[in-house]
Amino acid sequence: MFVSLLSFSQKEQKVDAVFKKLEEKYGNNNEYAFSMSYKLYKGHNSGKLSEQYNAQLFHSSKGTYQKIKNTEFVSTSQFSIKINHDEKAIVVTNGAKQNFFKEYKNALKAASSYELSEKNGNYNINIFFFGPTNLPYYKLNLIVNKSNYELKEVNLYYSSETDFDPSFNTSEWAKPHLKILYTKGSMDQLDNSWFLKENYYKIKSGKLVLNDKYSGYSVINTLEQ
């Protein structure tokens, strides 16, 4: 029993050390860019690909910009905005600098157990959540480069089943597995105009008015005046 507890404690310390390095690398004060590939599978181990799409993420001192398919997300200290071009819908909220790694760091606090291995120059970290949590997944897997602590891959194994049949004529229930592949991007592609509020909206007589570029878009305004 003592040996088992000691082994878990050592794994916990090692995982904490890796997460600390990741937090240093991807903290709010650092600049970084990613090209990402999202792969959604039907079932945890089926290998049946349901959907695949690409994304980009840029983080600078001015804020964070992310584009997933046809939806843009911008977060700065002044405002946050989500623009869904397919639905022509915009949500504006108060500013809050985002850190994409924060979700994984917060998840670590709720972990029930860990597995850590090393293979092909990478750390392979499995984090399990057995008790009741606010997290939608029961297992989180991260693959991290050992030499430079760059995040290479994240796998999310969701707890609840979803219906993968797009026709709704039949049911195809399975627990989703989302794989996110990270490739280092170039900050040269960052556009600082992304972080300018006036490029999206302005406040006139206490009302939010969208930029002409977004004419015809619906808007949900949750800004605190």
Tab-separated table of C-alpha atoms in Angstrom:
chain	number	residue	atom	x	y	z
A	1	MET	CA	0.000	0.000	0.000
A	2	PHE	CA	2.793	2.407	0.910
A	3	VAL	CA	4.654	1.564	-2.320
A	4	SER	CA	1.465	2.186	-4.315
A	5	LEU	CA	0.918	5.575	-2.683
A	6	LEU	CA	4.557	6.509	-3.234
A	7	SER	CA	4.329	5.545	-6.910
A	8	PHE	CA	1.187	7.676	-7.378
A	9	SER	CA	2.840	10.599	-5.579
A	10	GLN	CA	5.879	10.405	-7.859
A	11	LYS	CA	3.664	10.340	-10.961
A	12	GLU	CA	1.683	13.275	-9.606
A	13	GLN	CA	4.865	15.266	-9.038
A	14	LYS	CA	6.129	14.456	-12.545
A	15	VAL	CA	2.821	15.415	-14.155
A	16	ASP	CA	2.765	18.640	-12.126
A	17	ALA	CA	6.305	19.412	-13.319
A	18	VAL	CA	5.349	18.903	-16.978
A	19	PHE	CA	2.238	21.063	-16.569
A	20	LYS	CA	4.328	23.792	-14.965
A	21	LYS	CA	6.635	23.808	-18.000
A	22	LEU	CA	3.626	23.961	-20.317
A	23	GLU	CA	2.164	26.838	-18.338
A	24	GLU	CA	5.457	28.722	-18.589
A	25	LYS	CA	5.548	28.150	-22.343
A	26	TYR	CA	1.919	29.018	-23.032
A	27	GLY	CA	1.334	31.652	-20.353
A	28	ASN	CA	-0.425	34.963	-20.974
A	29	ASN	CA	2.869	36.841	-21.278
A	30	ASN	CA	4.199	34.688	-24.111
A	31	GLU	CA	3.544	34.801	-27.838
A	32	TYR	CA	2.727	31.640	-29.758
A	33	ALA	CA	0.767	30.375	-32.734
A	34	PHE	CA	-0.749	27.022	-33.629
A	35	SER	CA	-2.217	25.312	-36.619
A	36	MET	CA	-4.602	22.675	-35.311
A	37	SER	CA	-6.432	19.698	-36.726
A	38	TYR	CA	-9.611	18.498	-34.989
A	39	LYS	CA	-10.720	14.887	-35.507
A	40	LEU	CA	-13.984	13.657	-33.989
A	41	TYR	CA	-14.412	9.897	-33.686
A	42	LYS	CA	-17.528	7.773	-33.073
A	43	GLY	CA	-16.603	5.905	-29.917
A	44	HIS	CA	-13.459	5.963	-27.849
A	45	ASN	CA	-11.588	3.205	-29.665
A	46	SER	CA	-13.525	2.605	-32.880
A	47	GLY	CA	-11.269	4.614	-35.181
A	48	LYS	CA	-14.419	5.699	-37.066
A	49	LEU	CA	-13.874	9.301	-38.096
A	50	SER	CA	-17.095	11.334	-37.971
A	51	GLU	CA	-15.827	14.840	-38.671
A	52	GLN	CA	-12.549	16.631	-39.320
A	53	TYR	CA	-11.720	20.326	-39.522
A	54	ASN	CA	-8.795	22.717	-39.157
A	55	ALA	CA	-8.212	25.645	-36.826
A	56	GLN	CA	-5.715	28.400	-36.066
A	57	LEU	CA	-4.753	30.053	-32.811
A	58	PHE	CA	-2.637	33.158	-32.194
A	59	HIS	CA	-1.743	34.516	-28.775
A	60	SER	CA	0.034	37.823	-28.156
A	61	SER	CA	0.191	40.515	-25.494
A	62	LYS	CA	-2.809	42.174	-27.186
A	63	GLY	CA	-5.073	39.142	-26.936
A	64	THR	CA	-5.974	35.754	-28.355
A	65	TYR	CA	-7.467	35.020	-31.775
A	66	GLN	CA	-8.794	31.614	-32.738
A	67	LYS	CA	-10.627	30.402	-35.818
A	68	ILE	CA	-12.326	27.000	-35.856
A	69	LYS	CA	-14.010	26.179	-39.159
A	70	ASN	CA	-16.108	29.297	-39.885
A	71	THR	CA	-16.256	30.611	-36.332
A	72	GLU	CA	-13.881	33.259	-34.950
A	73	PHE	CA	-13.078	33.887	-31.298
A	74	VAL	CA	-11.308	37.037	-30.075
A	75	SER	CA	-10.412	37.712	-26.446
A	76	THR	CA	-8.713	40.836	-25.105
A	77	SER	CA	-8.645	42.662	-21.783
A	78	GLN	CA	-11.340	45.033	-23.167
A	79	PHE	CA	-13.795	42.689	-24.892
A	80	SER	CA	-14.441	39.139	-26.054
A	81	ILE	CA	-16.355	38.243	-29.193
A	82	LYS	CA	-17.541	35.098	-30.956
A	83	ILE	CA	-18.504	35.352	-34.632
A	84	ASN	CA	-20.312	32.423	-36.239
A	85	HIS	CA	-20.282	33.169	-39.951
A	86	ASP	CA	-22.419	30.152	-40.884
A	87	GLU	CA	-25.254	31.283	-38.612
A	88	LYS	CA	-24.472	35.010	-39.002
A	89	ALA	CA	-24.515	35.375	-35.239
A	90	ILE	CA	-22.276	37.353	-32.873
A	91	VAL	CA	-21.900	37.189	-29.103
A	92	VAL	CA	-20.109	40.054	-27.325
A	93	THR	CA	-18.993	39.746	-23.702
A	94	ASN	CA	-16.684	41.527	-21.294
A	95	GLY	CA	-12.966	41.301	-21.808
A	96	ALA	CA	-11.002	38.436	-20.329
A	97	LYS	CA	-7.644	37.333	-21.642
A	98	GLN	CA	-7.846	33.678	-22.589
A	99	ASN	CA	-5.272	30.965	-22.158
A	100	PHE	CA	-6.109	27.835	-24.130
A	101	PHE	CA	-4.047	25.727	-21.715
A	102	LYS	CA	-6.008	26.922	-18.675
A	103	GLU	CA	-8.773	24.341	-19.225
A	104	TYR	CA	-6.279	21.488	-19.007
A	105	LYS	CA	-4.596	22.981	-15.959
A	106	ASN	CA	-7.947	23.319	-14.184
A	107	ALA	CA	-8.834	19.752	-15.140
A	108	LEU	CA	-5.680	18.514	-13.437
A	109	LYS	CA	-7.038	19.751	-10.105
A	110	ALA	CA	-10.036	17.410	-10.414
A	111	ALA	CA	-8.021	14.338	-11.434
A	112	SER	CA	-8.579	10.978	-9.750
A	113	SER	CA	-5.454	9.273	-11.086
A	114	TYR	CA	-2.599	9.655	-13.564
A	115	GLU	CA	-0.572	7.590	-15.995
A	116	LEU	CA	2.704	8.918	-17.351
A	117	SER	CA	4.968	7.215	-19.870
A	118	GLU	CA	7.750	8.245	-22.229
A	119	LYS	CA	7.895	7.165	-25.859
A	120	ASN	CA	9.541	8.463	-29.038
A	121	GLY	CA	10.864	11.554	-27.264
A	122	ASN	CA	7.453	12.507	-25.874
A	123	TYR	CA	5.664	12.500	-22.548
A	124	ASN	CA	2.357	10.628	-22.782
A	125	ILE	CA	0.079	11.738	-19.938
A	126	ASN	CA	-3.296	10.171	-19.149
A	127	ILE	CA	-5.492	11.905	-16.580
A	128	PHE	CA	-8.636	10.160	-15.314
A	129	PHE	CA	-11.745	11.595	-13.651
A	130	PHE	CA	-13.794	8.954	-11.847
A	131	GLY	CA	-15.829	11.025	-9.422
A	132	PRO	CA	-18.481	13.653	-10.175
A	133	THR	CA	-16.944	16.715	-11.845
A	134	ASN	CA	-18.090	19.575	-14.061
A	135	LEU	CA	-15.965	18.181	-16.889
A	136	PRO	CA	-17.660	16.605	-19.940
A	137	TYR	CA	-14.908	13.986	-20.320
A	138	TYR	CA	-13.664	11.178	-18.099
A	139	LYS	CA	-10.172	10.927	-19.584
A	140	LEU	CA	-7.736	13.550	-20.835
A	141	ASN	CA	-4.614	12.560	-22.763
A	142	LEU	CA	-1.755	14.924	-23.613
A	143	ILE	CA	1.343	14.236	-25.680
A	144	VAL	CA	4.180	16.675	-24.999
A	145	ASN	CA	7.636	16.948	-26.555
A	146	LYS	CA	10.211	16.098	-23.873
A	147	SER	CA	12.962	18.374	-25.161
A	148	ASN	CA	11.087	21.658	-25.657
A	149	TYR	CA	7.732	21.009	-23.924
A	150	GLU	CA	5.718	21.809	-27.030
A	151	LEU	CA	2.189	20.433	-26.949
A	152	LYS	CA	1.725	17.977	-29.817
A	153	GLU	CA	-1.613	16.294	-29.230
A	154	VAL	CA	-4.641	16.299	-26.924
A	155	ASN	CA	-7.288	13.565	-26.742
A	156	LEU	CA	-10.614	14.091	-24.972
A	157	TYR	CA	-12.697	11.017	-24.159
A	158	TYR	CA	-16.233	12.183	-23.405
A	159	SER	CA	-18.394	10.612	-20.718
A	160	SER	CA	-21.839	10.857	-22.323
A	161	GLU	CA	-23.045	9.298	-25.544
A	162	THR	CA	-24.193	11.376	-28.496
A	163	ASP	CA	-26.154	10.449	-31.623
A	164	PHE	CA	-23.844	10.484	-34.646
A	165	ASP	CA	-26.610	9.853	-37.205
A	166	PRO	CA	-27.041	13.151	-39.120
A	167	SER	CA	-30.329	12.059	-40.718
A	168	PHE	CA	-32.133	11.501	-37.411
A	169	ASN	CA	-33.924	8.556	-39.068
A	170	THR	CA	-31.996	6.042	-37.021
A	171	SER	CA	-29.795	6.241	-33.950
A	172	GLU	CA	-26.051	5.775	-33.794
A	173	TRP	CA	-25.139	6.416	-30.180
A	174	ALA	CA	-21.501	6.448	-29.077
A	175	LYS	CA	-19.194	8.277	-26.700
A	176	PRO	CA	-17.166	10.850	-28.672
A	177	HIS	CA	-13.387	10.932	-28.822
A	178	LEU	CA	-11.947	14.287	-29.916
A	179	LYS	CA	-8.332	14.373	-31.080
A	180	ILE	CA	-6.596	17.753	-31.456
A	181	LEU	CA	-3.243	17.834	-33.254
A	182	TYR	CA	-1.035	20.885	-32.676
A	183	THR	CA	1.564	22.168	-35.121
A	184	LYS	CA	3.685	25.209	-34.351
A	185	GLY	CA	2.505	28.170	-36.417
A	186	SER	CA	4.078	31.474	-37.410
A	187	MET	CA	3.420	34.739	-35.588
A	188	ASP	CA	4.095	36.497	-38.908
A	189	GLN	CA	0.486	35.708	-39.838
A	190	LEU	CA	-0.893	37.526	-36.788
A	191	ASP	CA	-3.045	40.547	-37.668
A	192	ASN	CA	-3.192	43.123	-34.863
A	193	SER	CA	-6.446	44.510	-36.284
A	194	TRP	CA	-8.126	41.406	-34.851
A	195	PHE	CA	-7.824	42.986	-31.412
A	196	LEU	CA	-9.364	46.384	-32.242
A	197	LYS	CA	-12.878	46.738	-30.859
A	198	GLU	CA	-13.915	49.276	-33.486
A	199	ASN	CA	-13.436	46.658	-36.201
A	200	TYR	CA	-16.411	44.783	-34.762
A	201	TYR	CA	-18.733	47.248	-33.045
A	202	LYS	CA	-19.154	50.604	-31.347
A	203	ILE	CA	-21.449	51.887	-28.623
A	204	LYS	CA	-23.917	54.595	-29.713
A	205	SER	CA	-26.290	56.149	-27.170
A	206	GLY	CA	-25.739	53.170	-24.919
A	207	LYS	CA	-26.507	50.652	-27.676
A	208	LEU	CA	-24.125	48.254	-29.407
A	209	VAL	CA	-23.933	48.830	-33.162
A	210	LEU	CA	-22.125	46.287	-35.342
A	211	ASN	CA	-19.575	47.307	-37.948
A	212	ASP	CA	-20.980	47.481	-41.496
A	213	LYS	CA	-18.950	44.368	-42.294
A	214	TYR	CA	-21.401	42.392	-40.148
A	215	SER	CA	-24.600	43.819	-41.577
A	216	GLY	CA	-27.359	41.239	-41.259
A	217	TYR	CA	-25.747	39.435	-38.324
A	218	SER	CA	-27.739	38.933	-35.133
A	219	VAL	CA	-26.007	39.968	-31.918
A	220	ILE	CA	-26.200	38.991	-28.266
A	221	ASN	CA	-24.693	41.698	-26.076
A	222	THR	CA	-23.769	40.729	-22.521
A	223	LEU	CA	-21.371	43.610	-21.922
A	224	GLU	CA	-21.608	45.157	-18.479
A	225	GLN	CA	-22.202	48.861	-18.943
